[in-house]
Short mmCIF file of C-alpha atoms and ligand atoms in Angstrom, two decimals:
data_model
loop_
_atom_site.label_atom_id
_atom_site.label_comp_id
_atom_site.label_asym_id
_atom_site.label_seq_id
_atom_site.Cartn_x
_atom_site.Cartn_y
_atom_site.Cartn_z
CA UNK L 1 17.90 240.32 233.11
CA UNK L 2 21.39 240.84 232.65
CA UNK L 3 24.09 239.20 234.63
CA UNK L 4 27.66 240.16 233.87
CA UNK L 5 29.36 238.68 230.94
CA UNK L 6 32.79 237.79 229.84
CA UNK L 7 34.64 237.62 226.32
CA UNK L 8 37.95 237.33 224.97
CA UNK L 9 37.36 240.61 222.53
CA UNK L 10 34.35 243.25 223.09
CA UNK L 11 33.64 246.00 220.33
CA UNK L 12 31.93 248.65 220.87
CA UNK L 13 29.92 249.99 218.21
CA UNK L 14 28.62 248.23 215.02
CA UNK L 15 29.88 250.54 212.39
CA UNK L 16 31.69 249.50 209.23
CA UNK L 17 34.83 249.60 211.76
CA UNK L 18 33.72 247.61 214.48
CA UNK L 19 31.99 244.75 212.09
CA UNK L 20 35.26 244.43 210.30
CA UNK L 21 37.06 243.90 213.58
CA UNK L 22 34.57 241.69 215.04
CA UNK L 23 34.67 239.74 211.91
CA UNK L 24 38.44 239.01 211.64
CA UNK L 25 38.78 238.40 215.75
CA UNK L 26 35.93 235.89 215.46
CA UNK L 27 37.34 234.11 212.28
CA UNK L 28 40.71 233.87 214.20
CA UNK L 29 39.30 232.12 217.03
CA UNK L 30 38.14 234.77 219.36
CA UNK L 31 35.11 234.78 221.45
CA UNK L 32 33.63 238.17 220.48
CA UNK L 33 31.02 240.24 221.43
CA UNK L 34 29.87 243.40 219.92
CA UNK L 35 27.58 245.95 221.25
CA UNK L 36 25.79 248.60 219.70
CA UNK L 37 23.45 251.40 221.39
CA UNK L 38 21.10 251.67 218.34
CA UNK L 39 18.17 249.45 218.04
CA UNK L 40 19.10 249.06 214.30
CA UNK L 41 22.43 248.63 212.92
CA UNK L 42 23.07 251.28 210.02
CA UNK L 43 20.39 253.32 210.64
CA UNK L 44 19.31 256.16 210.95
CA UNK L 45 22.03 256.62 207.87
CA UNK L 46 24.44 259.66 208.74
CA UNK L 47 26.73 259.38 205.88
CA UNK L 48 26.96 260.45 201.73
CA UNK L 49 27.29 256.83 200.88
CA UNK L 50 29.84 257.30 198.37
CA UNK L 51 32.95 254.63 198.37
CA UNK L 52 35.66 253.73 196.08
CA UNK L 53 36.16 249.99 195.22
CA UNK L 54 39.64 249.19 195.62
CA UNK L 55 39.64 248.43 199.13
CA UNK L 56 36.68 245.93 199.18
CA UNK L 57 38.65 242.87 198.54
CA UNK L 58 41.08 243.59 200.77
CA UNK L 59 38.73 243.22 203.61
CA UNK L 60 36.94 240.46 202.40
CA UNK L 61 33.52 241.97 201.13
CA UNK L 62 31.89 241.10 198.19
CA UNK L 63 30.03 243.71 196.11
CA UNK L 64 26.53 242.99 196.16
CA UNK L 65 22.79 244.26 195.05
CA UNK L 66 21.72 244.37 198.28
CA UNK L 67 23.71 247.50 199.25
CA UNK L 68 25.16 248.74 196.01
CA UNK L 69 22.75 251.50 194.59
CA UNK L 70 24.34 253.26 191.85
CA UNK L 71 27.86 252.46 190.29
CA UNK L 72 29.29 255.76 189.17
CA UNK L 73 31.73 255.67 185.94
CA UNK L 74 33.66 258.82 187.82
CA UNK L 75 33.72 262.13 189.71
CA UNK L 76 33.66 265.51 188.73
CA UNK L 77 35.26 268.56 190.87
CA UNK L 78 33.59 271.76 190.27
CA UNK L 79 35.66 274.90 190.52
CA UNK L 80 34.05 278.27 192.39
CA UNK L 81 32.92 279.23 188.58
CA UNK L 82 31.95 275.67 188.09
CA UNK L 83 34.76 274.85 185.78
CA UNK L 84 34.66 270.91 185.65
CA UNK L 85 37.35 268.42 186.26
CA UNK L 86 36.41 264.87 185.68
CA UNK L 87 38.00 261.85 187.09
CA UNK L 88 36.52 259.04 185.30
CA UNK L 89 37.56 255.31 185.72
CA UNK L 90 39.75 255.18 182.51
CA UNK L 91 41.77 257.04 184.37
CA UNK L 92 41.39 256.48 188.12
CA UNK L 93 40.25 253.05 187.99
CA UNK L 94 39.61 251.45 190.94
CA UNK L 95 39.28 254.80 193.01
CA UNK L 96 36.29 255.38 191.24
CA UNK L 97 33.22 253.33 192.99
CA UNK L 98 29.46 253.09 194.31
CA UNK L 99 27.12 254.91 195.90
CA UNK L 100 25.57 252.54 198.27
CA UNK L 101 22.51 252.04 200.76
CA UNK L 102 24.53 252.57 204.04
CA UNK L 103 22.33 250.96 206.46
CA UNK L 104 22.16 247.71 204.01
CA UNK L 105 25.89 247.90 203.86
CA UNK L 106 26.35 248.24 207.73
CA UNK L 107 23.98 245.47 208.02
CA UNK L 108 25.93 243.27 205.49
CA UNK L 109 29.06 243.61 207.70
CA UNK L 110 27.29 243.13 210.73
CA UNK L 111 25.71 239.74 208.96
CA UNK L 112 29.75 238.81 208.19
CA UNK L 113 30.60 239.52 211.60
CA UNK L 114 27.67 237.47 213.02
CA UNK L 115 28.50 234.66 210.57
CA UNK L 116 31.68 234.25 212.02
CA UNK L 117 30.38 233.65 215.63
CA UNK L 118 30.27 237.43 217.05
CA UNK L 119 27.79 237.60 219.81
CA UNK L 120 25.64 241.25 218.84
CA UNK L 121 23.84 243.34 221.60
CA UNK L 122 21.73 245.51 220.40
CA UNK L 123 20.38 248.90 222.18
CA UNK L 124 23.40 248.25 224.62
CA UNK L 125 25.22 251.55 225.59
CA UNK L 126 28.62 251.78 227.09
CA UNK L 127 28.84 254.20 229.46
CA UNK L 128 32.12 253.76 231.01
CA UNK L 129 35.35 251.36 230.68
CA UNK L 130 36.62 249.45 233.59
CA UNK L 131 40.36 249.18 234.47
CA UNK L 132 42.54 247.08 237.06
CA UNK L 133 46.32 248.36 237.46
CA UNK L 134 45.64 250.98 234.79
CA UNK L 135 44.82 248.16 232.26
CA UNK L 136 41.40 248.24 230.53
CA UNK L 137 38.91 245.11 232.01
CA UNK L 138 36.19 246.12 229.69
CA UNK L 139 32.94 248.28 229.63
CA UNK L 140 30.10 249.04 231.85
CA UNK L 141 27.19 249.02 229.73
CA UNK L 142 23.37 249.31 230.10
CA UNK L 143 20.79 247.81 228.09
CA UNK L 144 17.15 248.37 228.68
CA UNK L 145 17.49 249.99 231.97
CA UNK L 146 19.73 247.58 233.51
CA UNK L 147 23.71 248.21 234.53
CA UNK L 148 26.06 245.45 233.89
CA UNK L 149 29.65 244.70 233.26
CA UNK L 150 31.19 242.71 230.16
CA UNK L 151 34.62 241.75 231.10
CA UNK L 152 36.71 241.42 228.44
CA UNK L 153 40.54 240.70 227.81
CA UNK L 154 40.57 243.30 225.17
CA UNK L 155 38.19 245.99 224.51
CA UNK L 156 38.06 247.86 220.54
CA UNK L 157 36.61 251.37 220.79
CA UNK L 158 34.55 251.43 217.43
CA UNK L 159 31.99 254.02 218.77
CA UNK L 160 32.82 256.47 215.67
CA UNK L 161 32.81 260.22 215.75
CA UNK L 162 31.59 260.97 219.11
CA UNK L 163 33.63 258.21 220.51
CA UNK L 164 33.77 258.27 224.53
CA UNK L 165 35.82 254.86 224.65
CA UNK L 166 39.03 256.24 223.92
CA UNK L 167 38.67 259.32 226.15
CA UNK L 168 37.60 256.95 229.07
CA UNK L 169 40.68 254.75 228.17
CA UNK L 170 43.03 257.96 228.48
CA UNK L 171 43.95 257.56 224.56
CA UNK L 172 44.36 261.31 223.05
CA UNK L 173 41.89 261.44 220.33
CA UNK L 174 40.38 265.16 221.51
CA UNK L 175 39.82 267.35 218.31
CA UNK L 176 40.25 270.89 217.81
CA UNK L 177 37.52 272.80 216.39
CA UNK L 178 39.19 273.52 213.07
CA UNK L 179 40.11 269.68 212.74
CA UNK L 180 36.36 268.84 212.14
CA UNK L 181 34.12 269.45 209.37
CA UNK L 182 30.32 269.86 210.32
CA UNK L 183 28.23 268.14 207.56
CA UNK L 184 24.28 268.50 206.69
CA UNK L 185 22.74 266.44 204.06
CA UNK L 186 19.23 265.94 202.17
CA UNK L 187 18.48 263.34 200.46
CA UNK L 188 16.15 264.92 197.38
CA UNK L 189 14.12 263.76 194.82
CA UNK L 190 13.29 265.50 191.31
CA UNK L 191 16.55 266.69 190.74
CA UNK L 192 18.99 266.87 187.61
CA UNK L 193 21.89 264.85 189.26
CA UNK L 194 23.98 262.60 186.91
CA UNK L 195 23.91 259.02 187.57
CA UNK L 196 27.39 258.71 186.19
CA UNK L 197 29.08 260.84 188.53
CA UNK L 198 29.73 261.72 192.06
CA UNK L 199 30.25 265.94 191.92
CA UNK L 200 32.01 268.06 194.48
CA UNK L 201 31.66 271.79 194.49
CA UNK L 202 34.65 273.64 196.10
CA UNK L 203 35.22 276.72 197.48
CA UNK L 204 33.34 280.04 199.19
CA UNK L 205 30.57 277.95 198.57
CA UNK L 206 31.74 275.29 201.39
CA UNK L 207 34.43 277.00 203.41
CA UNK L 208 37.10 274.45 204.34
CA UNK L 209 35.02 271.48 202.82
CA UNK L 210 32.90 271.15 199.74
CA UNK L 211 29.23 270.46 198.64
CA UNK L 212 28.41 266.87 197.33
CA UNK L 213 25.57 265.61 194.88
CA UNK L 214 25.80 261.62 195.37
CA UNK L 215 23.25 260.38 192.68
CA UNK L 216 21.03 257.93 194.09
CA UNK L 217 19.57 257.12 190.38
CA UNK L 218 16.09 258.36 189.11
CA UNK L 219 16.67 261.85 189.93
CA UNK L 220 17.55 260.93 193.31
CA UNK L 221 20.40 262.18 195.22
CA UNK L 222 22.38 262.95 198.36
CA UNK L 223 22.85 266.53 198.54
CA UNK L 224 25.21 267.59 201.47
CA UNK L 225 27.68 270.23 202.78
CA UNK L 226 31.04 269.73 204.99
CA UNK L 227 32.44 272.90 206.15
CA UNK L 228 34.96 273.64 208.60
CA UNK L 229 32.67 275.61 211.20
CA UNK L 230 35.76 277.52 212.74
CA UNK L 231 36.03 279.41 209.26
CA UNK L 232 32.16 280.71 209.47
CA UNK L 233 31.24 283.53 211.13
CA UNK L 234 28.21 281.83 212.76
CA UNK L 235 28.73 278.28 212.91
CA UNK L 236 25.08 277.79 212.85
CA UNK L 237 24.97 278.78 209.28
CA UNK L 238 26.02 275.15 208.13
CA UNK L 239 22.50 274.49 206.71
CA UNK L 240 22.10 278.25 205.35
CA UNK L 241 25.14 277.41 203.01
CA UNK L 242 23.94 274.48 201.62
CA UNK L 243 20.15 275.95 201.07
CA UNK L 244 21.92 279.06 199.58
CA UNK L 245 23.76 276.52 197.20
CA UNK L 246 20.51 274.64 196.18
CA UNK L 247 18.38 277.89 195.78
CA UNK L 248 21.19 278.81 192.89
CA UNK L 249 20.92 275.64 191.09
CA UNK L 250 17.71 275.43 189.07
CA UNK L 251 18.35 271.72 188.87
CA UNK L 252 18.46 271.22 192.49
CA UNK L 253 16.05 274.04 193.83
CA UNK L 254 13.01 272.24 192.33
CA UNK L 255 13.78 269.02 194.03
CA UNK L 256 11.99 267.91 197.15
CA UNK L 257 13.68 266.72 200.46
CA UNK L 258 12.86 263.25 202.05
CA UNK L 259 15.36 263.25 204.55
CA UNK L 260 17.87 265.65 206.34
CA UNK L 261 20.72 264.15 208.14
CA UNK L 262 23.69 265.99 210.06
CA UNK L 263 27.04 264.73 211.21
CA UNK L 264 30.89 265.52 211.95
CA UNK L 265 34.01 264.19 210.26
CA UNK L 266 37.37 264.83 211.81
CA UNK L 267 39.89 266.22 209.07
CA UNK L 268 42.91 265.70 211.32
CA UNK L 269 46.31 264.52 211.01
CA UNK L 270 46.54 260.83 212.28
CA UNK L 271 46.30 260.44 216.02
CA UNK L 272 49.43 259.89 217.79
CA UNK L 273 48.20 256.62 219.78
CA UNK L 274 45.23 253.94 219.05
CA UNK L 275 46.47 251.34 221.48
CA UNK L 276 46.98 250.87 225.31
CA UNK L 277 47.16 248.27 227.90
CA UNK L 278 43.67 246.05 227.13
CA UNK L 279 42.44 248.66 224.78
CA UNK L 280 42.78 249.42 220.90
CA UNK L 281 40.86 252.09 218.97
CA UNK L 282 39.34 251.74 215.15
CA UNK L 283 37.47 253.90 212.74
CA UNK L 284 36.61 257.35 213.54
CA UNK L 285 37.26 256.65 217.21
CA UNK L 286 40.82 256.76 215.79
CA UNK L 287 40.12 259.75 213.82
CA UNK L 288 41.28 257.65 210.68
CA UNK L 289 39.11 259.88 208.40
CA UNK L 290 40.67 260.95 204.94
CA UNK L 291 40.76 264.79 205.75
CA UNK L 292 40.50 265.55 201.74
CA UNK L 293 37.41 263.82 201.18
CA UNK L 294 36.06 263.20 204.54
CA UNK L 295 35.47 259.54 203.72
CA UNK L 296 35.86 257.18 206.49
CA UNK L 297 34.75 253.68 205.52
CA UNK L 298 37.51 252.37 203.70
CA UNK L 299 40.14 253.39 206.36
CA UNK L 300 37.62 252.36 208.98
CA UNK L 301 37.59 248.48 207.80
CA UNK L 302 41.01 248.53 206.37
CA UNK L 303 42.21 249.16 210.30
CA UNK L 304 39.49 247.01 211.17
CA UNK L 305 40.75 244.08 209.81
CA UNK L 306 44.11 244.74 211.04
CA UNK L 307 42.74 245.02 214.49
CA UNK L 308 40.74 241.99 214.39
CA UNK L 309 43.44 239.83 213.50
CA UNK L 310 45.86 241.26 215.93
CA UNK L 311 42.95 240.95 218.62
CA UNK L 312 42.83 237.45 218.20
CA UNK L 313 46.63 236.52 218.41
CA UNK L 314 47.33 239.00 221.01
CA UNK L 315 44.30 236.85 223.50
CA UNK L 316 45.08 233.55 222.26
CA UNK L 317 48.73 234.56 223.90
CA UNK L 318 47.03 235.81 226.94
CA UNK L 319 48.93 239.00 225.99
CA UNK L 320 46.95 242.21 225.68
CA UNK L 321 49.95 244.73 226.91
CA UNK L 322 50.43 247.88 225.16
CA UNK L 323 53.71 246.45 223.47
CA UNK L 324 51.80 243.21 222.22
CA UNK L 325 49.26 245.68 220.60
CA UNK L 326 51.78 247.47 218.64
CA UNK L 327 51.56 245.08 215.77
CA UNK L 328 47.99 246.70 215.41
CA UNK L 329 49.58 250.17 215.80
CA UNK L 330 52.22 249.49 213.13
CA UNK L 331 49.89 247.99 210.59
CA UNK L 332 47.23 250.35 210.56
CA UNK L 333 49.91 253.16 210.20
CA UNK L 334 51.76 251.31 207.23
CA UNK L 335 48.52 251.20 205.65
CA UNK L 336 46.92 254.53 206.17
CA UNK L 337 48.97 256.97 208.08
CA UNK L 338 51.13 258.37 205.05
CA UNK L 339 48.31 259.05 203.05
CA UNK L 340 46.33 260.52 205.77
CA UNK L 341 49.28 262.88 207.02
CA UNK L 342 49.84 263.71 203.37
CA UNK L 343 46.26 264.44 202.60
CA UNK L 344 45.90 266.32 205.96
CA UNK L 345 48.75 268.85 204.63
CA UNK L 346 47.28 269.23 200.95
CA UNK L 347 43.66 270.06 203.05
CA UNK L 348 45.91 272.71 205.24
CA UNK L 349 46.82 274.13 202.02
CA UNK L 350 43.38 273.66 200.49
CA UNK L 351 41.30 275.59 202.88
CA UNK L 352 43.37 278.81 202.37
CA UNK L 353 43.22 278.96 199.03
CA UNK L 354 40.68 281.52 197.38
CA UNK L 355 38.25 281.07 194.73
CA UNK L 356 40.22 283.28 192.35
CA UNK L 357 43.13 280.61 192.45
CA UNK L 358 40.98 277.31 192.55
CA UNK L 359 39.40 278.54 188.99
CA UNK L 360 43.07 278.75 187.91
CA UNK L 361 44.14 275.44 189.29
CA UNK L 362 41.26 273.49 188.04
CA UNK L 363 41.35 275.30 184.72
CA UNK L 364 45.18 274.49 184.26
CA UNK L 365 44.59 270.39 184.73
CA UNK L 366 41.08 270.30 183.32
CA UNK L 367 41.59 268.46 179.96
CA UNK L 368 44.48 266.43 181.52
CA UNK L 369 44.89 263.13 182.37
CA UNK L 370 44.42 262.04 185.90
CA UNK L 371 46.82 259.11 185.21
CA UNK L 372 49.77 261.49 185.41
CA UNK L 373 48.38 263.78 187.92
CA UNK L 374 50.25 263.50 191.02
CA UNK L 375 50.69 266.66 193.17
CA UNK L 376 53.76 267.54 191.20
CA UNK L 377 52.55 267.20 187.98
CA UNK L 378 49.44 269.29 189.06
CA UNK L 379 51.91 271.94 190.14
CA UNK L 380 53.72 271.68 186.61
CA UNK L 381 50.64 272.10 184.83
CA UNK L 382 49.67 275.39 186.89
CA UNK L 383 53.16 276.76 186.74
CA UNK L 384 53.18 276.42 182.69
CA UNK L 385 49.76 278.00 182.87
CA UNK L 386 49.74 280.65 185.73
CA UNK L 387 53.65 281.41 186.52
CA UNK L 388 52.20 283.61 189.27
CA UNK L 389 50.64 281.10 191.46
CA UNK L 390 53.67 279.18 191.87
CA UNK L 391 54.47 280.96 195.00
CA UNK L 392 51.29 279.70 196.62
CA UNK L 393 52.32 276.09 196.57
CA UNK L 394 55.94 276.59 196.83
CA UNK L 395 56.24 274.44 200.03
CA UNK L 396 54.83 271.24 198.11
CA UNK L 397 57.66 271.56 195.26
CA UNK M 1 27.77 288.86 238.91
CA UNK M 2 29.55 286.49 241.02
CA UNK M 3 26.12 285.13 242.10
CA UNK M 4 25.45 284.53 238.26
CA UNK M 5 25.93 280.62 237.05
CA UNK M 6 26.64 280.14 233.65
CA UNK M 7 24.35 277.43 232.52
CA UNK M 8 24.40 275.43 228.96
CA UNK M 9 21.15 274.95 226.87
CA UNK M 10 20.12 272.76 224.27
CA UNK M 11 17.34 273.43 222.00
CA UNK M 12 15.64 270.21 221.54
CA UNK M 13 13.86 271.07 218.64
CA UNK M 14 16.69 272.25 216.56
CA UNK M 15 19.04 269.46 217.41
CA UNK M 16 19.45 267.03 214.77
CA UNK M 17 21.52 264.14 216.94
CA UNK M 18 24.35 264.63 214.74
CA UNK M 19 26.89 264.04 217.79
CA UNK M 20 29.30 266.72 216.52
CA UNK M 21 29.25 268.47 219.93
CA UNK M 22 29.41 265.09 221.87
CA UNK M 23 33.08 263.98 219.68
CA UNK M 24 34.35 267.57 220.12
CA UNK M 25 33.58 268.41 224.04
CA UNK M 26 37.38 268.01 225.29
CA UNK M 27 36.22 267.13 228.62
CA UNK M 28 33.58 264.28 227.88
CA UNK M 29 30.94 266.26 229.51
CA UNK M 30 28.03 265.71 226.41
CA UNK M 31 26.92 262.65 225.13
CA UNK M 32 24.08 261.46 223.27
CA UNK M 33 21.48 259.30 224.97
CA UNK M 34 19.28 257.60 222.67
CA UNK M 35 18.78 261.02 219.91
CA UNK M 36 18.95 263.30 223.09
CA UNK M 37 21.95 265.20 224.02
CA UNK M 38 22.90 265.48 227.99
CA UNK M 39 25.14 267.49 229.58
CA UNK M 40 27.39 266.82 232.71
CA UNK M 41 27.35 270.08 234.47
CA UNK M 42 29.79 268.94 236.61
CA UNK M 43 32.27 268.27 233.94
CA UNK M 44 31.69 271.24 231.93
CA UNK M 45 33.70 274.33 232.16
CA UNK M 46 31.60 276.54 229.61
CA UNK M 47 34.68 276.43 227.15
CA UNK M 48 32.25 277.30 224.25
CA UNK M 49 33.68 274.68 221.93
CA UNK M 50 30.35 272.83 221.48
CA UNK M 51 28.40 275.89 220.84
CA UNK M 52 31.27 276.61 217.91
CA UNK M 53 30.79 273.16 216.45
CA UNK M 54 26.94 272.38 216.47
CA UNK M 55 25.89 272.98 212.74
CA UNK M 56 22.39 274.25 213.62
CA UNK M 57 23.12 276.22 216.50
CA UNK M 58 21.06 274.10 218.87
CA UNK M 59 23.53 275.11 222.07
CA UNK M 60 23.66 278.01 224.06
CA UNK M 61 25.47 279.31 227.09
CA UNK M 62 23.50 281.60 229.18
CA UNK M 63 23.62 283.48 232.41
CA UNK M 64 20.90 282.90 235.28
CA UNK M 65 20.75 283.91 238.69
CA UNK M 66 18.96 280.66 239.60
CA UNK M 67 21.28 277.78 240.35
CA UNK M 68 18.56 275.58 239.10
CA UNK M 69 17.32 277.19 236.19
CA UNK M 70 17.20 274.24 233.90
CA UNK M 71 16.03 274.64 230.40
CA UNK M 72 12.73 272.04 229.87
CA UNK M 73 14.86 270.07 227.22
CA UNK M 74 17.65 269.90 228.89
CA UNK M 75 18.72 266.62 231.59
CA UNK M 76 21.56 266.76 233.74
CA UNK M 77 22.25 263.38 234.67
CA UNK M 78 22.41 262.36 238.62
CA UNK M 79 19.69 264.90 239.48
C1 FAD U 1 27.36 263.62 206.75
C2 FAD U 1 28.33 262.62 206.60
C3 FAD U 1 28.65 262.14 205.23
C4 FAD U 1 29.85 261.08 205.26
N1 FAD U 1 29.65 260.74 203.87
C5 FAD U 1 30.69 259.81 203.69
C6 FAD U 1 30.83 259.19 202.55
O1 FAD U 1 30.02 259.50 201.46
N2 FAD U 1 32.12 258.11 202.47
C7 FAD U 1 32.90 257.84 203.25
O2 FAD U 1 33.42 257.02 203.17
N3 FAD U 1 32.47 258.27 204.80
C8 FAD U 1 31.52 259.11 204.85
N4 FAD U 1 31.39 259.81 205.97
C9 FAD U 1 32.27 259.29 207.23
C10 FAD U 1 31.85 257.82 207.44
O3 FAD U 1 30.33 257.56 208.01
C11 FAD U 1 32.73 257.27 208.93
O4 FAD U 1 33.94 257.46 208.58
C12 FAD U 1 32.10 255.94 209.28
O5 FAD U 1 30.99 255.88 209.56
C13 FAD U 1 32.88 255.41 210.03
O6 FAD U 1 32.64 254.08 210.48
P1 FAD U 1 32.93 253.77 212.14
O7 FAD U 1 32.57 252.42 212.27
O8 FAD U 1 34.21 254.33 212.46
O9 FAD U 1 31.99 254.80 212.80
P2 FAD U 1 30.31 254.59 212.95
O10 FAD U 1 29.94 254.40 211.31
O11 FAD U 1 30.00 255.69 213.28
O12 FAD U 1 29.63 253.63 214.12
C14 FAD U 1 29.92 253.68 215.42
C15 FAD U 1 29.09 252.94 216.01
O13 FAD U 1 28.80 252.92 217.43
C16 FAD U 1 27.84 253.17 217.79
N5 FAD U 1 28.05 253.63 219.72
C17 FAD U 1 28.70 254.81 219.73
N6 FAD U 1 28.76 254.97 220.96
C18 FAD U 1 28.43 254.12 221.54
C19 FAD U 1 28.63 253.67 222.94
N7 FAD U 1 29.00 254.26 223.97
N8 FAD U 1 27.98 252.10 223.03
C20 FAD U 1 27.56 251.52 222.10
N9 FAD U 1 27.56 251.72 220.91
C21 FAD U 1 28.30 252.98 220.63
C22 FAD U 1 27.23 254.15 217.40
O14 FAD U 1 25.68 254.01 217.07
C23 FAD U 1 27.54 253.60 215.70
O15 FAD U 1 26.42 252.80 215.23
C24 FAD U 1 30.24 260.71 206.34
C25 FAD U 1 30.00 261.27 207.79
C26 FAD U 1 28.98 262.18 207.63
C27 FAD U 1 28.60 262.67 208.97
S1 SF4 U 2 31.29 274.04 227.02
FE1 SF4 U 2 33.13 272.84 226.42
S2 SF4 U 2 33.08 271.58 228.05
FE2 SF4 U 2 31.05 272.78 228.59
S3 SF4 U 2 30.07 270.56 226.88
FE3 SF4 U 2 30.36 272.43 225.58
S4 SF4 U 2 32.49 271.43 224.71
FE4 SF4 U 2 32.19 270.54 226.70
S1 SF4 U 3 26.16 269.18 217.42
FE1 SF4 U 3 24.07 270.31 217.67
S2 SF4 U 3 22.74 269.23 216.41
FE2 SF4 U 3 24.73 267.84 216.88
S3 SF4 U 3 24.03 266.64 218.54
FE3 SF4 U 3 25.18 268.35 219.05
S4 SF4 U 3 23.43 269.96 219.81
FE4 SF4 U 3 22.55 268.47 218.67
#
C-alpha cells in the first residue's frame, strides 16, 4: 500500500553519487528519501572497479576491507606494440589506488546514507517528474506495481548513464554517439594478471578507448574494453575486439570467464547546466565522467557531497530556485569542470592518434618520472626524441 | 512503400541490459524496465542512434507491411 509521500530532498538512484548526496543532505538536517529501482543496491556490478585513493577522505569515506579487493602499486600503460609506461605510487602518490568490490562499496555508501537518516526505498522506479509552474516538485514512482507521487522540495537526479530524470526536467544531458564509449567486461579466473598493477592497453586494439586488466587477486581479474562505437565499422563488434585481444594474449586466452557485463560511459565535455528550479543532477546523470579514464565514481561522489550540502541549506531556507541552486553548480564546476574539459580536449586528440605515434610517445616518455610529466613535459620529451611529431601536438604547445 | 512501417526490434537474448541505448536516445523513447528494454513507439523517430550505440547489435530497425508486427521480445508500453 503506497499512498503519496513527502520529503525535503528526493534522490533518484542509489549509486555512489546518489548515496553521497543523500548522506550529506541528511547529515545537514534535511529529511531525505532515496529511491532505487533495483532490488539490491550495487548489484549487478557494471564496473571495472578501479579507483584512486586521493578523494575518499574528501567525501568522508574510510577505506575498509569490506570493499577493498586489491591495493595496487601502480598502473601500466601499454602502447600498441606493447612498450610499457609505468606510473607507480612513488611518482603518482594518491592517484594510484584500489581495485574494489563495487557492490560492497555501493552498499557501504548507502549504509552511510541510511545511518545519516535517509529513508531508502528499493524496487522503486521513478517514471516521470512532476512540475508546477515550471518547477520540479517530485517524481511519479512505481513500486510493486503501484504508482504514487513522491512530493519533494528538491529532486536530485542521480540515475546514472541511462538518466531520464534530467531529460524529463528539460536539462540538456543528451549525448552524441561520439561522446560515449560502449564497454564490455569479463571477470576471468586463471589469468596471468599482475596484482601489483592496473593495466591499460591503448591504440587500435580499442578505437577511441582502451582495454583494461584490473587485478582482483589470485589470478582473477576484470578484463574489459571501452570503445567509441562511432569509430567501428560495425558497432556490434565491441565484444569481438575484446575477444580478439584475449585470444592474442596467452596469459588471458587460457582464462575462464565467470561473468560478463556491458555498459556505457560518457566521454563528453562538461554539460552546460546541471540545475533548474527544484532539481539538481549529479554523477553520470550529469555526465561527470572523466573523458580520459572513463572513471566516474570519484567525480560522482565529489559532486554528491557538494550537492547534498547545498540541498540541505536550500530546503532549510525554503528556496530551491535555479539561482539558489547555482551554489552547487558553481561548486562542482570549481572542483571538477576544468580537469574534465582539459581531459576531454586531450581525449579528442588521443582518439585521432595512429598506433605508430602512440608507440613513439610511450617510447619517449618511458623511463621518465611521472612527477615531472605534465602535458607540456611529455611534449618536450616527444619533441626531443621524435621532432617530426611536434606538428601532431602543436595545438597543445 | 508508404504502406510500410519502420519498426524497431530488440533481440532479447542478445541484449545485456547495459543501458547504452537508453542513455543515448535523444527522444527518451527507450527505458529499462527491470532488465528488459522497452521502446515507446510514439516517441521514436527511427533515428538509428540506439542501433549504433548498442555494443552487441541487439537492436535493429526493420520494415514491415503490418502495422502491428511486433517482435515477440518487444513490448510497447500502452498496448
Ligand atoms: C563497464 C564499465 C566499467 C567502469 N569502470 C569504472 C572504473 O573502473 N572506475 C570508475 O571510477 N568508474 C568506472 N565506470 C563508471 C562508473 O561505473 C560510473 O561513473 C558510476 O557508477 C557513476 O555513479 P552514479 O552514482 O552516477 O550512477 P550509477 O552507479 O549508475 O547509479 C545510478 C543508479 O540509479 C538507479 N536508477 C536509474 N534510473 C532509475 C529510476 N528511474 N528510478 C530509480 N532508480 C534508478 C540505477 O539502478 C542505479 O543504481 C565504469 C562504467 C562501466 C559501464
Ligand atoms: S531509433 Fe532513435 S528515437 Fe528511436 S529509440 Fe532509437 S535512439 Fe531513440
Ligand atoms: S544498448 Fe544493446 S545491450 Fe545495451 S540495453 Fe540497449 S539493446 Fe541491450
